[in-house]
Coordinates of C-alpha atoms and ligand atoms in Angstrom, one line a residue:
M231 CA -83.9 82.3 -37.2
N232 CA -86.4 84.9 -38.2
K233 CA -87.6 84.7 -41.8
M234 CA -86.2 87.5 -43.9
S235 CA -87.4 88.0 -47.4
T236 CA -88.1 91.6 -48.0
L237 CA -85.3 94.2 -47.5
V238 CA -85.3 97.9 -48.2
V239 CA -81.9 99.3 -49.2
V240 CA -81.8 103.1 -48.5
G241 CA -79.2 105.8 -48.9
S242 CA -78.2 107.1 -45.4
Q243 CA -76.8 110.5 -46.6
W244 CA -77.2 112.7 -49.6
G245 CA -77.1 109.9 -52.2
D246 CA -74.3 108.2 -54.1
E247 CA -73.4 106.0 -51.1
G248 CA -72.9 102.9 -53.3
K249 CA -76.5 101.7 -53.4
G250 CA -76.0 100.3 -56.9
K251 CA -73.0 98.2 -55.9
I252 CA -74.7 96.8 -52.8
T253 CA -78.0 96.1 -54.6
D254 CA -76.1 94.3 -57.4
L255 CA -74.2 92.3 -54.8
L256 CA -77.4 91.3 -52.9
S257 CA -79.2 90.5 -56.2
E258 CA -77.2 87.3 -56.1
E259 CA -79.5 86.0 -53.5
A260 CA -82.7 88.0 -54.4
D261 CA -85.5 87.0 -56.7
I262 CA -86.8 90.5 -57.3
I263 CA -85.4 94.1 -57.2
V264 CA -87.8 97.0 -57.3
R265 CA -87.2 100.7 -57.5
Y266 CA -89.8 102.7 -55.6
Q267 CA -89.1 106.4 -56.2
G268 CA -87.1 109.0 -58.0
G269 CA -86.4 108.8 -61.7
C270 CA -83.4 109.1 -64.0
N271 CA -81.9 111.7 -61.6
A272 CA -80.4 108.5 -60.0
G273 CA -77.1 107.1 -61.2
H274 CA -76.3 103.7 -59.6
T275 CA -72.9 102.3 -60.5
V276 CA -72.3 98.6 -60.8
V277 CA -68.9 97.1 -61.7
K278 CA -69.0 93.6 -63.1
G279 CA -65.6 92.2 -64.0
D280 CA -63.9 95.0 -65.8
K281 CA -67.1 96.6 -67.1
Q282 CA -68.9 99.5 -65.5
F283 CA -72.7 100.0 -65.8
I284 CA -74.6 103.0 -64.6
F285 CA -78.3 102.5 -64.0
H286 CA -80.7 105.4 -63.9
L287 CA -84.2 103.8 -64.0
I288 CA -83.6 100.1 -64.4
P289 CA -83.0 98.4 -61.0
S290 CA -79.4 97.5 -60.3
G291 CA -80.1 93.8 -60.3
I292 CA -80.6 93.4 -64.0
L293 CA -77.1 91.9 -64.6
H294 CA -78.2 88.8 -62.7
K295 CA -79.8 86.2 -64.8
G296 CA -83.4 85.4 -63.8
V297 CA -83.7 88.3 -61.3
K298 CA -86.9 90.2 -62.0
C299 CA -86.5 94.0 -62.1
L300 CA -89.5 96.1 -61.3
I301 CA -90.2 99.8 -61.5
G302 CA -92.9 100.8 -59.0
N303 CA -95.6 103.4 -59.1
G304 CA -93.6 105.8 -57.1
V305 CA -91.0 106.3 -59.8
V306 CA -91.3 109.0 -62.5
I307 CA -90.4 107.6 -65.8
D308 CA -88.8 109.4 -68.7
P309 CA -89.6 107.1 -71.5
E310 CA -86.9 108.4 -73.7
A311 CA -84.2 107.8 -71.0
L312 CA -85.7 104.4 -70.2
L313 CA -85.7 103.2 -73.8
Q314 CA -82.2 104.4 -74.2
E315 CA -81.1 102.5 -71.1
I316 CA -82.9 99.3 -72.4
E317 CA -81.2 99.7 -75.8
N318 CA -77.8 100.1 -74.3
L319 CA -78.2 97.1 -72.1
K320 CA -79.5 95.0 -75.0
K321 CA -76.4 95.9 -77.0
K322 CA -74.4 94.4 -74.2
N323 CA -76.5 91.2 -74.4
I324 CA -78.3 91.8 -71.1
E325 CA -81.7 90.0 -71.2
I326 CA -84.4 92.7 -70.6
D327 CA -87.6 91.7 -72.2
D328 CA -88.6 88.9 -69.8
N329 CA -87.1 90.6 -66.7
L330 CA -88.4 94.1 -66.7
F331 CA -91.8 95.2 -65.3
I332 CA -93.1 98.7 -65.0
D333 CA -96.2 99.7 -62.9
F334 CA -99.3 101.1 -64.7
K335 CA -99.5 103.9 -62.1
A336 CA -96.0 105.3 -62.5
H337 CA -96.0 108.8 -63.8
V338 CA -94.3 109.9 -66.9
V339 CA -91.7 112.7 -67.3
L340 CA -92.5 114.8 -70.4
P341 CA -90.3 117.4 -72.3
Y342 CA -92.1 120.3 -70.6
H343 CA -91.1 119.0 -67.2
K344 CA -87.4 119.2 -68.2
T345 CA -87.9 122.7 -69.6
L346 CA -89.6 123.8 -66.4
D347 CA -86.9 122.2 -64.3
E348 CA -84.3 124.3 -66.2
I349 CA -86.2 127.5 -66.2
K350 CA -87.0 127.3 -62.5
E351 CA -83.4 126.7 -61.6
V352 CA -82.4 129.8 -63.6
K353 CA -85.2 131.9 -62.0
R354 CA -84.0 130.8 -58.5
G355 CA -80.7 132.5 -59.1
K356 CA -78.4 132.2 -56.2
D357 CA -81.0 130.1 -54.4
K358 CA -81.0 127.4 -57.0
I359 CA -81.2 123.8 -55.8
G360 CA -78.7 122.4 -58.3
T361 CA -81.1 119.8 -59.7
T362 CA -80.1 117.2 -62.2
K363 CA -82.4 118.9 -64.7
R364 CA -84.1 115.7 -65.5
G365 CA -87.6 117.1 -65.0
I366 CA -88.1 115.2 -61.7
G367 CA -89.6 118.0 -59.6
P368 CA -92.1 119.2 -62.2
A369 CA -93.2 115.6 -62.9
Y370 CA -94.0 115.1 -59.3
V371 CA -95.7 118.4 -59.1
D372 CA -98.1 117.2 -61.9
K373 CA -98.7 113.9 -60.0
I374 CA -99.7 115.7 -56.8
A375 CA -101.7 118.3 -58.8
R376 CA -103.5 115.3 -60.3
T377 CA -102.8 116.3 -63.9
G378 CA -99.9 114.0 -64.6
I379 CA -99.8 111.3 -67.3
R380 CA -99.3 107.8 -66.1
M381 CA -97.9 104.7 -67.8
I382 CA -101.5 103.4 -68.2
D383 CA -102.3 106.6 -70.1
L384 CA -99.1 106.5 -72.2
I385 CA -99.9 103.1 -73.6
D386 CA -103.5 104.0 -74.4
E387 CA -103.2 105.9 -77.7
K388 CA -106.6 107.7 -77.7
F389 CA -106.5 108.6 -74.0
L390 CA -102.9 109.9 -74.4
A391 CA -103.8 112.2 -77.2
K392 CA -106.6 113.8 -75.1
K393 CA -104.7 114.1 -71.9
L394 CA -101.5 115.3 -73.5
E395 CA -103.3 117.9 -75.5
N396 CA -104.9 119.3 -72.3
N397 CA -101.6 119.2 -70.5
L398 CA -99.7 120.9 -73.4
N399 CA -102.3 123.7 -73.5
E400 CA -102.0 124.2 -69.8
K401 CA -98.2 124.2 -69.9
D402 CA -98.3 126.5 -72.9
T403 CA -100.3 129.1 -70.9
I404 CA -97.9 128.8 -67.9
F405 CA -94.8 129.1 -70.1
E406 CA -96.3 132.2 -71.9
K407 CA -97.6 134.0 -68.8
L408 CA -94.7 133.3 -66.5
Y409 CA -91.7 133.0 -68.8
G410 CA -92.7 134.6 -72.1
L411 CA -92.2 131.3 -74.0
K412 CA -94.5 129.5 -76.4
I413 CA -94.7 125.9 -77.4
P414 CA -95.0 125.9 -81.2
N415 CA -97.9 123.9 -82.6
Q416 CA -95.6 121.7 -84.6
E417 CA -93.6 120.9 -81.4
K418 CA -96.9 119.9 -79.7
K419 CA -97.7 117.5 -82.6
D420 CA -94.1 116.1 -82.5
I421 CA -94.4 115.4 -78.7
L422 CA -97.7 113.6 -79.2
K423 CA -96.3 111.5 -82.0
K424 CA -93.1 110.6 -80.1
Y425 CA -94.8 109.8 -76.8
R426 CA -97.4 107.6 -78.6
E427 CA -94.5 105.6 -80.1
Y428 CA -92.8 105.4 -76.7
G429 CA -96.0 104.1 -75.1
Q430 CA -96.2 101.4 -77.7
L431 CA -92.6 100.4 -77.3
L432 CA -92.9 100.2 -73.5
K433 CA -96.3 98.6 -73.4
R434 CA -95.0 95.1 -73.1
Y435 CA -93.3 95.8 -69.8
V436 CA -96.3 97.5 -68.1
T437 CA -98.0 95.5 -65.3
D438 CA -99.5 95.7 -61.8
V439 CA -96.4 95.8 -59.7
S440 CA -98.3 95.8 -56.4
L441 CA -100.1 92.6 -57.4
Y442 CA -96.9 91.1 -58.7
L443 CA -95.0 91.8 -55.5
N444 CA -97.7 90.8 -53.1
K445 CA -98.0 87.5 -54.8
A446 CA -94.3 87.0 -54.7
I447 CA -94.3 87.8 -51.0
N448 CA -96.9 85.1 -50.4
E449 CA -94.6 82.7 -52.2
D450 CA -91.7 83.7 -49.9
K451 CA -89.7 85.2 -52.7
K452 CA -86.7 87.4 -51.7
I453 CA -87.4 91.0 -52.6
L454 CA -85.1 94.0 -52.5
F455 CA -86.5 97.5 -52.6
E456 CA -83.8 99.7 -54.1
G457 CA -83.9 103.3 -52.9
A458 CA -82.6 106.1 -55.0
Q459 CA -81.1 109.3 -53.7
G460 CA -80.7 109.4 -49.9
T461 CA -82.4 110.2 -46.6
L462 CA -81.3 113.8 -46.5
L463 CA -82.7 114.4 -50.0
D464 CA -86.1 113.2 -48.9
V465 CA -88.8 115.9 -49.6
D466 CA -90.3 115.5 -46.2
H467 CA -87.4 114.6 -44.0
G468 CA -84.4 116.0 -45.8
T469 CA -82.7 119.4 -45.9
F470 CA -85.7 121.1 -47.5
P471 CA -85.8 122.9 -49.9
Y472 CA -82.4 121.4 -51.0
V473 CA -83.9 118.0 -51.6
T474 CA -85.4 115.9 -54.4
S475 CA -89.2 115.7 -54.9
S476 CA -89.8 112.2 -53.7
N477 CA -89.5 110.0 -50.6
P478 CA -86.2 108.0 -50.8
I479 CA -86.6 106.9 -47.1
A480 CA -87.6 103.4 -46.3
G481 CA -91.3 104.4 -45.8
G482 CA -91.3 105.4 -49.4
A483 CA -90.9 101.8 -50.4
C484 CA -94.5 101.0 -49.3
I485 CA -96.0 104.0 -51.0
G486 CA -94.0 103.6 -54.1
T487 CA -94.8 99.9 -54.7
G488 CA -98.1 99.1 -53.2
V489 CA -96.7 96.8 -50.5
G490 CA -98.0 97.2 -46.9
P491 CA -95.6 98.1 -44.1
T492 CA -96.3 94.8 -42.3
K493 CA -94.7 93.1 -45.2
I494 CA -91.3 94.8 -44.9
D495 CA -88.8 92.7 -42.9
K496 CA -85.7 94.7 -42.7
V497 CA -84.1 98.1 -43.7
M498 CA -80.4 98.4 -44.6
G499 CA -78.8 101.8 -44.8
I500 CA -76.1 102.2 -47.4
T501 CA -73.6 104.5 -45.7
K502 CA -70.5 106.0 -47.1
A503 CA -67.5 106.1 -44.8
Y504 CA -67.3 109.8 -45.3
T505 CA -70.0 112.2 -46.7
T506 CA -70.7 113.6 -50.1
R507 CA -73.3 115.9 -51.6
V508 CA -74.0 117.0 -55.2
G509 CA -76.0 120.2 -55.7
R510 CA -76.5 123.0 -53.2
G511 CA -77.6 123.1 -49.6
P512 CA -76.2 122.9 -46.1
F513 CA -73.4 120.4 -45.4
P514 CA -71.8 120.8 -41.9
T515 CA -68.8 118.5 -42.3
E516 CA -67.8 119.7 -45.7
M517 CA -64.1 119.7 -46.2
Q518 CA -62.3 122.7 -47.8
G519 CA -59.6 123.3 -50.4
E520 CA -56.9 120.7 -51.0
L521 CA -58.3 118.1 -48.6
E522 CA -61.6 118.1 -50.3
E523 CA -60.0 117.9 -53.8
Y524 CA -57.8 115.0 -52.6
T525 CA -60.8 113.1 -51.3
R526 CA -62.8 113.8 -54.4
Q527 CA -60.0 112.5 -56.7
K528 CA -59.3 109.5 -54.5
G529 CA -63.0 108.6 -54.2
G530 CA -63.8 109.4 -57.8
E531 CA -66.5 111.7 -56.5
F532 CA -68.0 112.9 -59.7
G533 CA -71.8 112.6 -60.4
A534 CA -72.8 109.3 -62.1
T535 CA -75.7 111.2 -63.8
T536 CA -74.4 114.7 -64.5
G537 CA -70.6 114.3 -64.0
R538 CA -70.6 117.2 -61.6
P539 CA -67.9 117.2 -58.9
R540 CA -69.4 116.0 -55.6
R541 CA -68.8 118.1 -52.5
C542 CA -66.9 116.0 -49.9
G543 CA -66.7 116.0 -46.1
W544 CA -66.0 113.9 -43.0
F545 CA -68.4 111.3 -41.7
D546 CA -71.3 112.9 -39.8
A547 CA -72.6 110.7 -37.1
V548 CA -75.3 113.2 -36.1
L549 CA -76.7 112.9 -39.6
V550 CA -76.4 109.1 -39.9
K551 CA -78.0 108.7 -36.5
Y552 CA -80.9 110.7 -37.9
A553 CA -81.1 108.5 -40.9
V554 CA -81.2 105.4 -38.6
R555 CA -84.2 106.9 -36.9
I556 CA -86.1 108.1 -39.9
N557 CA -85.7 104.8 -41.7
G558 CA -86.0 102.5 -38.8
M559 CA -82.7 101.1 -40.0
D560 CA -81.7 97.6 -38.9
N561 CA -78.2 97.5 -40.1
M562 CA -75.7 99.2 -42.5
A563 CA -73.4 98.6 -45.3
L564 CA -70.4 100.9 -44.9
T565 CA -68.9 101.7 -48.3
K566 CA -65.7 103.3 -49.7
V567 CA -63.6 102.7 -46.5
D568 CA -60.7 102.2 -48.9
V569 CA -60.9 105.9 -49.9
L570 CA -59.9 106.9 -46.4
S571 CA -56.7 104.8 -46.3
D572 CA -53.5 106.8 -45.9
F573 CA -55.1 109.7 -44.1
D574 CA -53.0 110.4 -40.9
K575 CA -56.1 111.0 -38.9
V576 CA -59.8 110.6 -39.8
K577 CA -62.5 112.6 -38.3
I578 CA -66.0 111.8 -37.2
C579 CA -68.5 114.5 -36.4
I580 CA -70.1 113.5 -33.1
S581 CA -72.3 116.6 -32.4
Y582 CA -72.8 120.2 -33.6
K583 CA -72.2 123.4 -31.8
Y584 CA -74.7 126.2 -32.3
N585 CA -74.4 129.5 -30.3
K586 CA -72.3 127.8 -27.7
E587 CA -75.0 125.1 -27.3
I588 CA -74.2 121.4 -28.1
I589 CA -76.7 119.8 -30.4
E590 CA -76.8 116.0 -30.7
E591 CA -80.0 115.5 -32.8
F592 CA -80.0 116.5 -36.4
P593 CA -81.7 120.0 -36.5
V594 CA -85.0 120.4 -38.3
N595 CA -84.3 124.1 -38.7
L596 CA -82.2 124.8 -41.8
E597 CA -80.9 128.1 -40.4
I598 CA -79.4 126.1 -37.5
L599 CA -78.0 123.5 -39.8
Q600 CA -76.4 126.1 -42.0
N601 CA -74.7 127.8 -39.1
C602 CA -73.7 125.0 -36.8
I603 CA -70.1 124.0 -36.3
P604 CA -69.3 120.3 -36.3
V605 CA -67.6 118.9 -33.2
Y606 CA -65.1 116.3 -34.3
E607 CA -63.5 113.3 -32.7
E608 CA -60.2 112.2 -34.3
I609 CA -59.2 108.6 -34.9
E610 CA -55.8 107.3 -35.9
G611 CA -55.7 106.7 -39.7
W612 CA -54.8 103.4 -41.3
K613 CA -52.2 102.9 -44.0
G614 CA -51.8 100.7 -47.1
D615 CA -54.0 99.1 -49.7
I616 CA -57.0 97.4 -48.1
S617 CA -58.9 96.9 -51.3
Q618 CA -58.2 93.2 -51.6
I619 CA -59.0 92.2 -48.0
T620 CA -61.9 89.8 -47.8
Q621 CA -62.0 89.0 -44.0
Y622 CA -63.1 91.5 -41.4
G623 CA -60.4 90.2 -39.1
D624 CA -57.7 91.2 -41.6
L625 CA -58.6 94.9 -41.7
P626 CA -56.2 97.3 -40.0
Q627 CA -57.0 97.8 -36.3
Q628 CA -57.4 101.5 -36.8
L629 CA -60.1 100.9 -39.4
K630 CA -61.9 98.5 -37.1
D631 CA -61.8 101.1 -34.4
Y632 CA -63.3 103.6 -36.9
I633 CA -66.1 101.2 -37.7
N634 CA -66.7 100.3 -34.0
R635 CA -67.0 104.0 -33.2
I636 CA -69.5 104.6 -36.0
E637 CA -71.5 101.6 -34.8
E638 CA -71.5 102.9 -31.3
L639 CA -72.4 106.5 -32.2
V640 CA -75.3 105.6 -34.5
K641 CA -76.3 102.4 -32.6
T642 CA -76.5 100.3 -35.7
K643 CA -74.4 97.3 -36.8
V644 CA -72.2 97.5 -39.9
V645 CA -72.9 94.1 -41.6
I646 CA -71.2 94.8 -44.9
V647 CA -67.9 96.6 -45.4
S648 CA -67.1 97.7 -49.0
V649 CA -63.4 98.1 -49.8
G650 CA -63.7 98.8 -53.6
P651 CA -66.2 99.2 -56.4
K652 CA -66.1 95.5 -57.5
R653 CA -68.3 92.7 -56.2
S654 CA -65.3 90.9 -54.9
Q655 CA -64.2 93.9 -52.9
T656 CA -66.7 93.3 -50.1
I657 CA -66.6 91.9 -46.6
I658 CA -69.8 90.3 -45.5
R659 CA -70.0 90.1 -41.7
E660 CA -73.5 88.7 -41.5
K661 CA -75.7 86.8 -43.9
I662 CA -78.3 89.3 -45.2
F663 CA -81.2 87.1 -46.7
K664 CA -81.9 84.3 -44.2
Ligands
GDP763 P1 -75.3 105.2 -55.7 O1 -76.0 106.3 -56.4 O2 -75.6 105.1 -54.3 O3 -75.5 103.8 -56.4 O4 -73.7 105.4 -55.8 P2 -72.9 105.9 -57.2 O5 -72.8 104.8 -58.1 O6 -73.5 107.2 -57.7 O7 -71.5 106.3 -56.5 C1 -70.7 105.4 -55.9 C2 -69.4 105.3 -56.6 O8 -68.5 104.7 -55.7 C3 -69.4 104.5 -57.9 O9 -68.5 105.0 -58.7 C4 -69.0 103.1 -57.4 O10 -68.5 102.3 -58.4 C5 -68.0 103.4 -56.3 N1 -67.9 102.5 -55.2 C6 -68.9 101.8 -54.6 N2 -68.4 101.2 -53.5 C7 -67.1 101.5 -53.4 C8 -66.1 101.2 -52.5 O11 -66.3 100.5 -51.5 N3 -64.9 101.7 -52.7 C9 -64.6 102.5 -53.8 N4 -63.4 103.0 -53.9 N5 -65.6 102.8 -54.7 C10 -66.8 102.3 -54.5
IMO764 P1 -78.5 108.5 -56.5 O1 -79.7 107.6 -56.6 C1 -77.0 112.4 -55.4 C2 -79.8 115.8 -55.9 C3 -79.4 116.9 -56.9 C4 -80.0 118.1 -56.3 C5 -81.3 117.5 -55.6 C6 -82.5 117.8 -56.4 O2 -77.5 108.3 -57.6 O3 -77.9 108.5 -55.1 P2 -83.5 116.6 -58.6 O4 -82.9 116.5 -60.0 O5 -83.7 115.3 -58.0 O6 -84.7 117.5 -58.5 O7 -82.3 117.3 -57.8 O8 -81.0 116.2 -55.5 N1 -79.8 114.4 -56.4 C7 -78.9 113.5 -56.2 N2 -77.7 113.6 -55.5 N3 -77.4 111.3 -55.9 C8 -78.6 111.1 -56.5 O9 -79.1 110.0 -56.9 C9 -79.4 112.3 -56.7 N4 -80.6 112.6 -57.3 C10 -80.8 113.9 -57.1 O10 -78.0 117.0 -57.1 O11 -79.1 118.5 -55.2
MG765 MG1 -75.5 107.9 -57.7

């Protein structure tokens, strides 16, 4: 049996596939969980017993005693949001202080990033992206522009003052020239004071995540890289410009943690049994009207971060096949199959039609994607409550046919079937960590 100790968990669609649930589940066997990109735009839900937790920056393994939770350099950190998350968890008696580590090199989200995120969305008018308004895009802009403030800067009081002053002055000019806004001097002083405090509060968690992880790899520790968002929200490979500003795909795990590609053993795609999307942008298999509303209500499809209703659609095999390719996916966890129970027929999109031409590969051109018509295959639905089934063999035959067809179309094995939000509502077909 091949050794398997590093696994990347990645969203196969437009996010909210159930990465939180699966990460929490796999944390039972893992030693370390590390987030590698995104920020508090993510909302990862974990249900433990009758309690629900939503993680935004803290890895979804934190509920497991002894599991170390790391935030890699690729993540953008809103200190206010992170401190709030830490406080909320501490109130619930979750042990944080010895289990959380944040990389020195991770960039910091500042108030002006959030303001810019909001202003830019308003300015885009009907072309707005529908961001989470958490300042994610503008924070990554500053990182790439090499003006961003990192955790190492945040915890160094003197350096922070100098850097923040420069940044505030630069942003002030931008705000004034482009948007007619001014950052009052008092506000600048308040920001500096607040962020100095945040730095001091977070200092204890800051470390060299790359070093930590590579040492752990040498000791054969089991490590799970927890992707946020999803493949189609990737800034390079997603439905640009309707994407987030980071690389959620598996390749992002290396860049966002300082672990080399030769050290990654496997990639698992977390794949929803249908498709959802929050925010704007093309969505070929989107349902309409009552059917969409029914699916949304049944699946509880409302944003874990913003509460926005999620757009719902049928399973898109063209899109998931693309995600398999872009991520080099080894296997999949298929989630929320219970939501599709009691439909008379379920549909799978097997190709797209564009100007009478059949397209089988996910189009790079947004104009094509926006105007293509999905070609569906219909599969007999299954009836009844499947949410307590724990053995694959006990699932209704029609659901097994649905899963088989998905596996065949995207050429990837479904190793986990999730039939409900709880840990116990999971069918494991193959051991994950070997
Ligand atoms: P993430 O962002 O990928 O972690 O996903 P979210 O947490 O944003 O959204 C997934 C939602 O579906 C959450 O409310 C989960 O509790 C829930 N969920 C996860 N797996 C299942 C499942 O198999 N069945 C049902 N009915 N709900 C699920
Ligand atoms: P998790 O990790 C679903 C979407 C936003 C918007 C676009 C850009 O819970 O799956 P941003 O604020 O990142 O600049 O917004 O990306 N988006 C998500 N959609 N799940 C997420 O995270 C998302 N994070 C961002 O709705 O369309
Ligand atoms: Mg989510």
